Amino acid sequence: MLLEVKDLRVEFPTRRGVLTALNGVSFSIAPGEVLGVVGESGAGKSMTGAAIIGLLEPPGRIAGGEIRLEGRRIDNLPLAEMRKIRGKRIGAIFQDPLTTLNPLYTVGRQLVETMQAHLPLSDAEARQRAIGWLEQVGIPAAAQRIDAYPHQFSGGMRQRVVIALALCAEPQLVVADEPTTALDVSIQAQIIALLKRLAREQRTAIMLVTHDMGVIAETADRVAVMYAGRIIEIGPVRDVVRHAQHPYTAGLMASIPPLDRKVERLAQIDGSMPRLNAIPPGCPFSPRCPHVFERCRVARPELMPAGATDAACWLHDQPGASA
Amino acid sequence: MIEARELTRYFDVSKPWLQRTLAGEPRRILRAVDGITFDIPKGTTLSLVGESGCGKSTVARLVVGLYPPTAGQVRFEGKDLAAARAQPEMRRRMQMIFQDPYASLNPRWRVHDIVAEPIRAFNLVPDPAQQRERVAELLRQVGLSPLDGGKYPHEFSGGQRQRISIARALSSNPEFLVCDEPTSALDVSVQAQILNLMKQLQRDLGLTFLFISHNLAVVRQVSDRIGVMYLGRIVELAESESLFTRPRHPYTRALMEAIPDLEMTGRSRTPVGGEVPSPISPPSGCAFHPRCPLANDRCRAEAPAMLDGVACHAVQEGRD
């Protein structure tokens, strides 16, 4: 395994007590694998990505568990050590390309600086490679555009520059947080094709955080579904999409409007995800769950084998039962 | 009920006069909406879809009169909108729901006052006790509790805020609602709640909708008819079902191809090459020709007219 996350717990101390944003999150990613992470806003998917790249917003802090990259712990490294890993070993792509790029430097200079910080390259070599990366991410006339500033690129182009920047030091792991959300479908398709190619050809591991199940279905090998700071189901993408074992996953899949037919009424999950300061005891989904029973309200289920996936649901703790 | 005729809106994005004159540059005109025509019969939903920058939100704003058109006309029950909007009674009958439920509610007002504002502005229910009763009824209608009236917007989630926006829009008893990406800022499970609510309200109240969205799957669920926009023009306008079963314009087909779908697990889709060109200097002829697999010399030279629901030379000549 390239990345192993075990029992990760992230807390936010506030005036009214400590909020637990992530609780007992465990998963791993192999080289060349794309792991999709889905969930509603506030479920903790972006926070999981931020914890891995060591960029949790203070006062958030890792309060328990561990994160290992190639067997080496990276969750407790000093800042300077972590900075070396970020970029070189782990690349990060964020949703908003404008906040990632420095508006005062040409994109070429940003690429060259990033590469030279991590790889032993001369100026000429670095520039040559920068042009190569821009071509790879599909920027036409890369040799001319390399000296342009971020504002001279369109939104889709800028996001491609950000991706080039995340990849140029050839990291083993890319954490992509909603990389296509700000883009139109036609551009989205190009970016997804690029990420898939990287995983296949360079054996790059990709953690793809998004709320768009369509993107996940098409890109990911496995998918983790998050709810109220936990992973409630994880498994191969086909099984999670088609045969969800957790009632929340099933509800989430059913609420996606289908493209191929019109339905009179979309399936909906009533209510909303609990706030961090009001997570119910037992299973956090129990107040909204159509299959809830007594045990769900008192005891918290851990991930357990359920069909082809693992689901944190007591329905699977009884012999012969399924959601 | 709503008729738009050759509706056009240009924005002047030139640099200031002095700078422009010194640099010897011409004026720069952004053609956000370039001569579009559609009707929305009473009680039905017309959706406009397209990628960002295609002008769909500008159409929404033109139709409720937030922008005056550069040319062309919107008619509301046969009357010119510009004249109609001078009468409060006509303004009461059309309302708008915006994309961002965080920016469109005043954070300093209680929900009760937000929802009651149109009632007060149009003086629909003068008696304060009856007004409270009306607001409570509206909150119930959108699936909130009347007790929520005493809270502030920040106490609600995105989906609940969008319900408040809908209650506010309904409070003046409108007949026509313009919804500009009402669910784009929401999570998918919440989106289902809001779409179901909107369909329910349309059935109960006989509302007419203009629905703006970039999401084809959402549009399919709510629309009777759909207009596909590209660079300020409608390139295809058809009944919802026939648009999805038999898309005709090459751009409509490309858009449908590009959508990631749950059924497509593991398969790769065909990306539309290139990007939406700038509406400041649109391509000659048909604006889609640089990305169109069917383009020929005629497409590069001559803009196609809307004929029988589709604006495309290739389709009209049978080359598709």
XYZ file of C-alpha atoms in Angstrom:
643
model
C 0.000 0.000 0.000
C 1.190 3.476 -0.825
C -0.995 5.409 1.583
C -2.457 4.006 4.769
C -4.766 5.984 7.002
C -5.637 4.335 10.286
C -8.201 5.504 12.796
C -7.714 9.153 11.877
C -9.336 11.604 14.245
C -9.418 15.363 13.660
C -10.649 17.772 16.313
C -11.497 21.447 16.406
C -11.283 23.052 19.819
C -13.973 25.749 20.088
C -15.232 27.949 22.902
C -18.101 25.554 23.476
C -16.001 22.428 23.619
C -14.140 20.188 21.215
C -15.784 19.265 17.904
C -14.778 15.971 16.343
C -14.681 16.542 12.586
C -13.242 13.155 11.636
C -13.711 10.076 13.734
C -12.061 6.712 13.147
C -11.363 7.180 9.432
C -9.354 4.281 7.969
C -8.538 3.455 4.353
C -5.613 2.780 2.063
C -4.658 3.499 -1.554
C -2.390 1.346 -3.745
C -0.101 2.695 -6.491
C -2.074 3.343 -9.682
C -5.370 3.227 -7.829
C -8.048 5.922 -7.875
C -9.977 6.146 -4.622
C -13.094 8.295 -4.802
C -14.300 9.994 -1.640
C -17.908 11.186 -1.703
C -20.328 12.700 0.755
C -22.394 15.805 1.352
C -20.790 19.104 2.274
C -19.596 18.931 5.840
C -19.204 15.148 5.814
C -15.434 15.507 6.222
C -14.179 14.524 2.770
C -12.132 17.665 2.149
C -10.864 17.544 5.708
C -9.555 14.025 5.151
C -7.604 15.286 2.123
C -6.298 18.285 4.051
C -5.123 16.072 6.922
C -3.172 13.854 4.510
C -1.346 16.729 2.835
C -0.721 18.343 6.225
C -2.736 21.453 5.512
C -5.481 21.365 8.132
C -6.809 24.829 8.861
C -5.939 25.767 12.451
C -7.287 25.286 15.059
C -8.043 21.884 13.519
C -5.560 19.228 14.557
C -4.954 15.530 14.214
C -5.943 14.144 17.598
C -5.494 10.456 16.974
C -4.627 7.730 14.512
C -1.860 7.756 11.933
C -1.147 8.430 8.272
C 1.605 6.447 6.556
C 3.140 7.004 3.134
C 5.086 3.948 2.005
C 5.092 2.745 5.588
C 6.549 5.972 6.992
C 4.434 8.087 9.315
C 3.783 11.564 7.922
C 1.116 12.890 10.296
C 3.577 13.952 12.997
C 6.394 15.396 10.889
C 7.844 18.864 11.525
C 6.574 21.519 9.089
C 9.819 21.701 7.108
C 9.871 17.927 6.600
C 6.249 17.914 5.524
C 6.889 20.701 3.024
C 9.453 18.494 1.286
C 6.953 15.676 1.016
C 4.246 17.956 -0.279
C 4.913 18.567 -3.943
C 7.589 15.894 -4.252
C 5.692 12.867 -2.955
C 2.141 14.181 -2.604
C 0.604 16.602 -5.086
C -2.512 18.594 -4.265
C -5.178 19.946 -6.618
C -7.798 22.248 -5.148
C -11.161 23.312 -6.454
C -10.428 26.950 -7.126
C -7.536 27.431 -9.542
C -7.281 31.162 -8.894
C -6.276 30.749 -5.259
C -3.624 28.140 -6.064
C -1.764 30.131 -8.705
C 0.328 33.174 -7.937
C -1.063 35.985 -10.106
C 2.277 37.828 -10.198
C 4.343 35.027 -11.769
C 4.059 33.511 -15.217
C 2.820 29.939 -15.197
C 6.199 28.841 -16.562
C 8.049 30.371 -13.640
C 5.709 28.685 -11.170
C 6.228 25.314 -12.807
C 10.018 25.734 -13.025
C 10.276 26.803 -9.382
C 8.198 23.881 -8.199
C 10.238 21.377 -10.163
C 13.585 22.846 -9.124
C 12.529 22.789 -5.473
C 12.149 19.038 -5.662
C 14.200 17.755 -8.598
C 17.841 18.472 -9.595
C 17.189 20.262 -12.904
C 18.962 23.074 -14.740
C 16.907 26.103 -15.821
C 16.802 24.941 -19.419
C 15.810 21.390 -18.508
C 13.117 22.613 -16.137
C 11.682 24.929 -18.779
C 11.644 22.154 -21.331
C 9.820 19.898 -18.887
C 7.369 22.672 -17.989
C 6.393 22.944 -21.657
C 6.023 19.174 -21.735
C 3.687 19.218 -18.742
C 1.530 21.968 -20.213
C 1.203 19.889 -23.379
C 0.338 16.816 -21.310
C -2.549 18.573 -19.608
C -3.852 19.717 -22.968
C -2.845 23.355 -23.256
C -2.535 24.228 -26.941
C 0.605 26.090 -28.090
C 2.297 25.353 -24.749
C 5.662 26.739 -25.880
C 4.102 30.185 -26.343
C 1.635 30.096 -23.438
C 4.331 29.208 -20.894
C 5.229 32.877 -20.470
C 1.633 33.979 -19.911
C 0.227 34.996 -16.537
C -2.629 33.079 -14.852
C -5.199 35.793 -15.647
C -4.541 35.313 -19.353
C -5.945 31.773 -19.176
C -9.612 30.794 -19.098
C -11.029 28.924 -16.093
C -10.621 25.503 -17.636
C -7.085 26.282 -18.790
C -6.151 27.554 -15.343
C -7.360 24.370 -13.722
C -5.186 22.451 -16.156
C -2.217 24.608 -15.155
C -2.936 23.791 -11.503
C -2.966 20.122 -12.377
C 0.339 20.450 -14.224
C 1.742 22.193 -11.144
C 0.580 19.378 -8.873
C 2.056 16.737 -11.138
C 5.299 18.318 -12.318
C 7.416 16.994 -9.437
C 6.069 13.531 -10.233
C 4.395 12.759 -6.909
C 3.339 9.209 -6.058
C 0.048 10.387 -4.613
C -2.264 13.124 -5.868
C -4.976 14.467 -3.582
C -7.545 16.113 -5.864
C -10.269 18.017 -4.010
C -13.184 18.732 -6.364
C -10.826 19.237 -9.327
C -13.635 19.505 -11.878
C -16.441 21.106 -9.914
C -15.787 24.621 -11.209
C -15.543 23.425 -14.809
C -18.037 22.847 -17.600
C -18.827 19.266 -18.565
C -16.797 19.365 -21.755
C -13.641 20.492 -19.893
C -14.433 18.155 -17.011
C -14.256 15.200 -19.373
C -10.776 16.236 -20.546
C -9.440 16.574 -16.970
C -10.860 13.221 -15.922
C -9.312 11.521 -18.923
C -5.958 13.018 -17.883
C -6.217 11.800 -14.276
C -7.141 8.303 -15.422
C -4.212 8.225 -17.805
C -1.814 9.216 -15.008
C -3.037 6.446 -12.771
C -2.746 3.919 -15.566
C 0.550 4.958 -17.120
C 2.545 6.533 -14.280
C 1.093 4.347 -11.504
C 0.162 7.521 -9.643
C -2.270 6.923 -6.785
C -5.159 9.387 -6.783
C -7.497 10.359 -4.001
C -10.409 12.044 -5.754
C -12.677 14.032 -3.456
C -15.930 15.132 -5.060
C -19.653 15.286 -4.510
C -20.318 14.325 -8.141
C -21.155 10.608 -8.254
C -21.004 10.625 -12.039
C -17.356 11.646 -11.949
C -16.613 8.980 -9.339
C -18.443 6.244 -11.217
C -16.352 6.960 -14.241
C -12.952 7.518 -12.675
C -12.568 5.651 -9.404
C -11.620 2.034 -8.752
C -12.912 2.090 -5.209
C -15.100 4.605 -3.424
C -15.448 5.665 0.203
C -18.742 7.258 1.276
C -18.489 9.677 4.190
C -21.203 10.828 6.563
C -20.812 13.045 9.633
C -17.043 12.588 9.843
C -16.859 8.827 9.265
C -16.558 6.441 6.397
C -19.856 4.587 6.384
C -19.232 2.454 3.309
C -16.187 1.597 1.223
C -15.791 -0.806 -1.652
C -15.354 -1.301 -5.406
C -17.085 1.511 -7.297
C -19.419 -0.769 -9.252
C -20.748 -2.417 -6.108
C -21.163 0.804 -4.162
C -23.027 2.468 -7.041
C -25.246 -0.453 -7.998
C -25.592 -2.495 -4.819
C -25.069 -0.070 -1.975
C -25.156 -1.871 1.371
C -25.549 1.134 3.655
C -29.009 2.756 3.628
C -27.410 6.214 3.358
C -25.416 5.233 0.263
C -28.534 3.684 -1.240
C -30.502 6.890 -0.566
C -27.711 9.040 -1.994
C -27.570 7.008 -5.204
C -31.353 7.068 -5.589
C -31.522 10.846 -5.183
C -29.297 11.477 -8.219
C -31.522 12.648 -11.077
C -31.254 10.091 -13.894
C -30.278 11.365 -17.319
C -31.907 8.585 -19.269
C -35.502 8.943 -18.067
C -37.924 11.281 -16.346
C -39.216 10.224 -12.956
C -42.334 11.655 -11.383
C -40.696 12.100 -8.020
C -37.040 11.710 -7.103
C -36.190 9.561 -4.103
C -35.132 11.848 -1.294
C -33.567 11.366 2.117
C -35.626 13.472 4.505
C -33.896 15.732 6.973
C -30.261 16.779 6.801
C -26.864 15.649 8.027
C -26.380 16.392 11.743
C -24.081 19.236 12.728
C -20.795 18.307 14.364
C -21.993 19.453 17.774
C -25.156 17.372 17.568
C -24.119 13.971 16.256
C -26.613 11.503 17.692
C -25.416 8.584 19.808
C -25.303 5.232 18.071
C -25.286 5.337 14.278
C -25.093 8.992 13.095
C -27.535 8.219 10.266
C -30.132 6.574 12.542
C -32.529 9.581 12.799
C -32.952 9.609 8.981
C -32.659 5.900 8.316
C -35.689 4.038 6.928
C -34.423 0.733 8.394
C -33.563 1.998 11.865
C -34.015 -0.349 14.833
C -33.252 -0.236 18.525
C -29.593 -1.179 18.397
C -28.801 1.666 15.901
C -29.811 4.296 18.437
C -27.517 3.083 21.200
C -24.456 1.435 19.656
C -22.178 2.833 16.962
C -21.531 0.370 14.106
C -17.987 0.010 12.724
C -17.263 -0.972 9.104
C -18.109 -4.644 8.615
C -18.230 -6.903 5.563
C -21.513 -6.442 3.686
C -21.998 -7.935 0.251
C -19.061 -6.886 -1.915
C -18.321 -3.808 0.205
C -17.724 -2.869 3.824
C -20.533 -0.920 5.485
C -20.938 0.554 8.968
C -24.482 -0.650 9.500
C -26.003 -3.036 12.022
C -28.233 -4.536 9.340
C -25.202 -6.519 8.261
C -24.420 -7.841 11.710
C -27.301 -10.286 11.559
C -26.824 -13.535 9.698
C -28.479 -13.462 6.292
C -29.668 -9.817 6.438
C -29.120 -7.103 3.852
C -30.150 -3.484 3.395
C -47.980 33.443 -21.038
C -44.394 34.575 -21.655
C -43.173 35.403 -25.133
C -39.607 36.458 -25.879
C -39.005 37.822 -29.359
C -35.515 38.351 -30.784
C -34.357 39.111 -27.260
C -30.893 40.671 -27.305
C -28.611 42.036 -24.654
C -25.158 43.465 -25.268
C -22.781 44.628 -22.571
C -20.214 47.313 -23.290
C -16.958 46.030 -21.808
C -14.715 48.657 -23.421
C -11.946 50.306 -21.503
C -12.685 53.883 -20.335
C -13.013 56.399 -23.168
C -9.692 58.188 -22.649
C -7.639 55.009 -22.387
C -9.400 53.578 -25.397
C -8.873 56.673 -27.491
C -5.181 56.948 -26.588
C -4.607 53.299 -27.431
C -6.693 53.643 -30.582
C -8.841 50.641 -29.675
C -12.410 50.135 -30.836
C -15.308 49.570 -28.461
C -15.627 46.015 -27.171
C -19.139 44.646 -27.058
C -20.004 41.414 -25.282
C -23.001 39.781 -26.917
C -24.424 37.970 -23.906
C -27.772 37.226 -25.529
C -28.062 37.496 -29.273
C -31.589 37.385 -30.654
C -33.411 34.557 -28.932
C -37.092 33.717 -29.264
C -39.242 31.404 -27.156
C -42.698 31.035 -25.607
C -43.658 29.610 -22.239
C -47.314 28.510 -22.121
C -49.142 28.876 -18.812
C -48.496 26.129 -16.264
C -45.478 24.674 -18.088
C -41.735 24.729 -17.545
C -39.211 25.873 -20.112
C -35.583 25.172 -19.231
C -32.523 26.795 -20.720
C -29.321 24.758 -20.499
C -25.791 25.494 -21.555
C -22.241 25.839 -20.316
C -21.053 28.804 -18.286
C -20.928 31.994 -20.296
C -23.616 30.931 -22.772
C -25.955 33.719 -21.604
C -28.611 31.668 -19.811
C -28.548 33.717 -16.593
C -28.732 36.926 -18.611
C -31.923 35.624 -20.217
C -33.360 34.985 -16.741
C -32.616 38.542 -15.737
C -34.048 39.963 -18.957
C -37.249 37.991 -18.520
C -37.970 39.356 -15.046
C -36.856 42.824 -16.118
C -33.692 43.115 -13.994
C -31.911 44.139 -17.198
C -33.553 46.074 -20.025
C -33.019 44.353 -23.394
C -30.733 45.995 -25.980
C -33.190 44.916 -28.654
C -36.199 42.662 -28.904
C -38.997 42.249 -26.459
C -40.422 40.147 -23.674
C -44.206 40.029 -23.503
C -46.069 38.965 -20.404
C -49.630 37.948 -21.285
C -49.294 39.939 -24.493
C -48.121 43.150 -22.814
C -44.627 44.526 -23.270
C -42.641 43.767 -20.116
C -40.914 47.141 -19.947
C -44.298 48.860 -19.704
C -45.852 46.129 -17.570
C -43.181 46.406 -14.894
C -44.242 49.951 -14.147
C -47.335 48.470 -12.473
C -46.776 46.833 -9.073
C -49.523 44.328 -9.860
C -47.507 42.922 -12.770
C -44.307 42.792 -10.720
C -46.176 40.858 -8.056
C -47.019 38.156 -10.550
C -43.413 37.273 -11.379
C -40.708 36.303 -8.913
C -37.190 34.953 -9.077
C -35.233 32.312 -7.137
C -31.474 32.723 -7.193
C -28.626 30.241 -7.205
C -26.853 31.131 -3.999
C -29.035 30.740 -0.903
C -26.220 32.210 1.173
C -26.064 35.529 -0.685
C -29.741 36.023 -1.514
C -31.127 36.239 2.043
C -30.455 39.258 4.243
C -28.444 37.895 7.208
C -29.767 40.588 9.545
C -33.431 39.834 9.020
C -35.440 37.129 10.684
C -36.949 34.547 8.354
C -40.425 35.872 9.116
C -39.476 39.334 7.849
C -37.712 37.945 4.778
C -40.783 35.970 3.759
C -43.201 38.790 4.671
C -41.278 41.449 2.729
C -43.078 40.958 -0.619
C -46.431 40.769 1.228
C -45.692 44.159 2.790
C -44.240 45.687 -0.366
C -47.352 44.862 -2.360
C -49.629 45.435 0.657
C -51.340 42.095 0.140
C -52.278 41.330 3.747
C -52.477 44.556 5.769
C -53.507 42.990 9.096
C -50.378 41.931 11.097
C -52.040 38.908 12.672
C -53.222 37.619 9.300
C -49.785 38.360 7.901
C -48.204 36.093 10.546
C -50.697 33.422 9.650
C -49.858 33.750 5.935
C -46.092 33.484 6.596
C -46.637 30.413 8.776
C -48.665 28.835 5.985
C -45.923 29.582 3.432
C -43.250 28.074 5.676
C -45.339 24.931 6.078
C -45.866 24.816 2.340
C -42.111 24.645 1.672
C -41.539 22.057 4.391
C -40.305 24.287 7.221
C -41.858 24.812 10.635
C -43.763 28.057 11.379
C -41.479 28.349 14.426
C -38.536 28.817 12.035
C -39.877 32.319 11.303
C -38.153 33.641 14.416
C -34.689 32.450 13.394
C -31.978 34.085 11.290
C -30.748 32.669 7.946
C -27.375 31.548 9.365
C -29.170 29.003 11.538
C -30.225 27.053 8.449
C -28.451 24.692 6.063
C -28.181 25.440 2.339
C -31.225 23.374 1.442
C -33.351 24.980 4.144
C -32.234 28.422 2.983
C -33.312 27.591 -0.534
C -36.705 26.635 0.931
C -36.844 30.084 2.560
C -36.067 31.681 -0.843
C -38.907 29.703 -2.364
C -41.307 30.736 0.429
C -40.329 34.356 -0.157
C -40.868 34.028 -3.903
C -44.301 32.447 -3.320
C -45.429 35.029 -0.793
C -46.704 37.483 -3.394
C -48.846 34.746 -5.035
C -46.887 34.866 -8.297
C -47.910 32.976 -11.404
C -44.511 32.972 -13.069
C -41.238 31.982 -11.386
C -37.766 32.332 -12.833
C -35.323 29.915 -11.193
C -31.657 30.570 -11.913
C -29.723 27.388 -11.017
C -31.826 26.866 -7.874
C -30.109 23.606 -6.889
C -26.540 24.048 -8.151
C -25.217 25.078 -4.750
C -26.871 22.133 -2.996
C -25.865 18.557 -2.259
C -27.509 15.915 -4.375
C -29.789 14.503 -1.662
C -30.940 18.039 -0.838
C -31.312 18.825 -4.532
C -33.825 15.972 -4.780
C -35.842 17.492 -1.939
C -35.943 20.925 -3.606
C -36.780 19.572 -7.084
C -39.623 17.496 -5.633
C -40.880 20.551 -3.766
C -40.831 22.692 -6.905
C -42.749 20.080 -8.910
C -45.288 19.726 -6.103
C -45.808 23.503 -5.958
C -46.235 23.677 -9.729
C -49.002 21.067 -9.553
C -50.713 22.672 -6.557
C -50.480 26.310 -7.632
C -50.410 26.038 -11.436
C -47.119 27.919 -11.661
C -45.247 28.688 -14.863
C -41.458 28.222 -14.654
C -38.429 29.429 -16.538
C -35.698 27.134 -15.244
C -32.026 27.867 -15.834
C -29.486 25.100 -15.276
C -26.278 23.622 -16.569
C -27.281 20.139 -15.427
C -29.069 18.155 -18.135
C -30.209 15.400 -15.766
C -31.893 17.950 -13.486
C -33.460 19.682 -16.458
C -34.924 16.428 -17.738
C -36.742 15.925 -14.427
C -38.496 19.300 -14.377
C -39.048 20.512 -17.947
C -41.775 20.366 -20.528
C -39.581 22.017 -23.128
C -35.845 22.695 -23.258
C -33.750 25.269 -25.066
C -30.047 24.519 -25.480
C -27.960 27.688 -25.510
C -24.535 28.259 -26.993
C -22.789 31.624 -26.989
C -25.890 33.773 -26.600
C -28.180 31.881 -28.968
C -30.604 29.005 -28.689
C -29.237 26.271 -30.951
C -32.004 23.745 -30.306
C -35.462 24.078 -28.794
C -37.579 20.973 -28.374
C -39.999 19.047 -26.201
C -38.052 17.620 -23.289
C -38.508 13.966 -24.175
C -37.707 14.352 -27.847
C -34.581 16.374 -27.023
C -33.244 13.507 -24.926
C -34.313 10.679 -27.184
C -33.418 12.422 -30.471
C -30.953 15.269 -29.924
C -30.398 16.919 -33.298
C -27.908 19.776 -33.004
C -24.280 18.564 -32.888
C -23.719 20.648 -29.747
C -26.663 19.054 -27.938
C -25.310 15.628 -28.846
C -21.817 16.565 -27.685
C -23.168 17.846 -24.367
C -25.033 14.613 -23.728
C -21.994 12.562 -24.639
C -19.871 14.513 -22.178
C -21.979 13.905 -19.088
C -20.590 11.393 -16.644
C -23.249 8.874 -15.839
C -23.570 6.250 -13.140
C -24.276 3.627 -15.779
C -20.974 4.379 -17.471
C -18.859 2.932 -14.699
C -15.380 2.325 -16.029
C -16.148 3.520 -19.538
C -14.608 6.680 -20.879
C -16.639 9.338 -22.585
C -15.864 11.427 -25.622
C -14.809 14.912 -24.607
C -16.008 17.843 -26.729
C -12.801 19.306 -28.076
C -11.881 22.917 -27.439
C -13.632 25.462 -25.294
C -16.496 27.919 -25.443
C -15.145 30.879 -27.450
C -15.270 34.406 -26.094
C -18.607 36.163 -26.636
C -16.628 39.370 -27.263
C -15.233 38.031 -30.522
C -17.464 35.094 -31.473
C -16.418 32.917 -34.423
C -17.802 33.813 -37.844
C -20.866 32.010 -39.155
C -22.183 29.389 -36.768
C -20.571 30.025 -33.366
C -20.130 26.293 -32.781
C -18.221 25.588 -36.007
C -14.679 25.495 -34.480
C -15.742 22.552 -32.290
C -18.227 20.930 -34.631
C -17.414 17.654 -36.383
C -19.907 18.482 -39.153
C -18.698 21.988 -39.971
C -18.085 22.976 -43.614
C -17.480 26.234 -45.485
C -21.080 27.352 -45.233
C -20.998 26.918 -41.421
C -17.868 29.058 -41.230
C -19.407 31.863 -43.269
C -23.107 32.002 -42.529
C -24.937 31.875 -39.197
C -27.744 29.297 -39.350
C -31.293 30.452 -38.641
C -33.618 28.637 -36.271
C -35.769 26.343 -38.401
C -38.124 23.773 -36.966
C -36.449 23.843 -33.543
C -32.817 23.590 -34.578
C -30.272 26.143 -35.795
C -27.773 24.085 -37.782
C -26.884 23.970 -41.495
C -25.803 20.340 -41.288
C -29.115 19.193 -39.808
C -31.129 21.342 -42.197
C -29.193 20.032 -45.221
C -29.460 16.449 -43.968
C -25.664 16.114 -43.553
C -25.887 14.880 -39.948
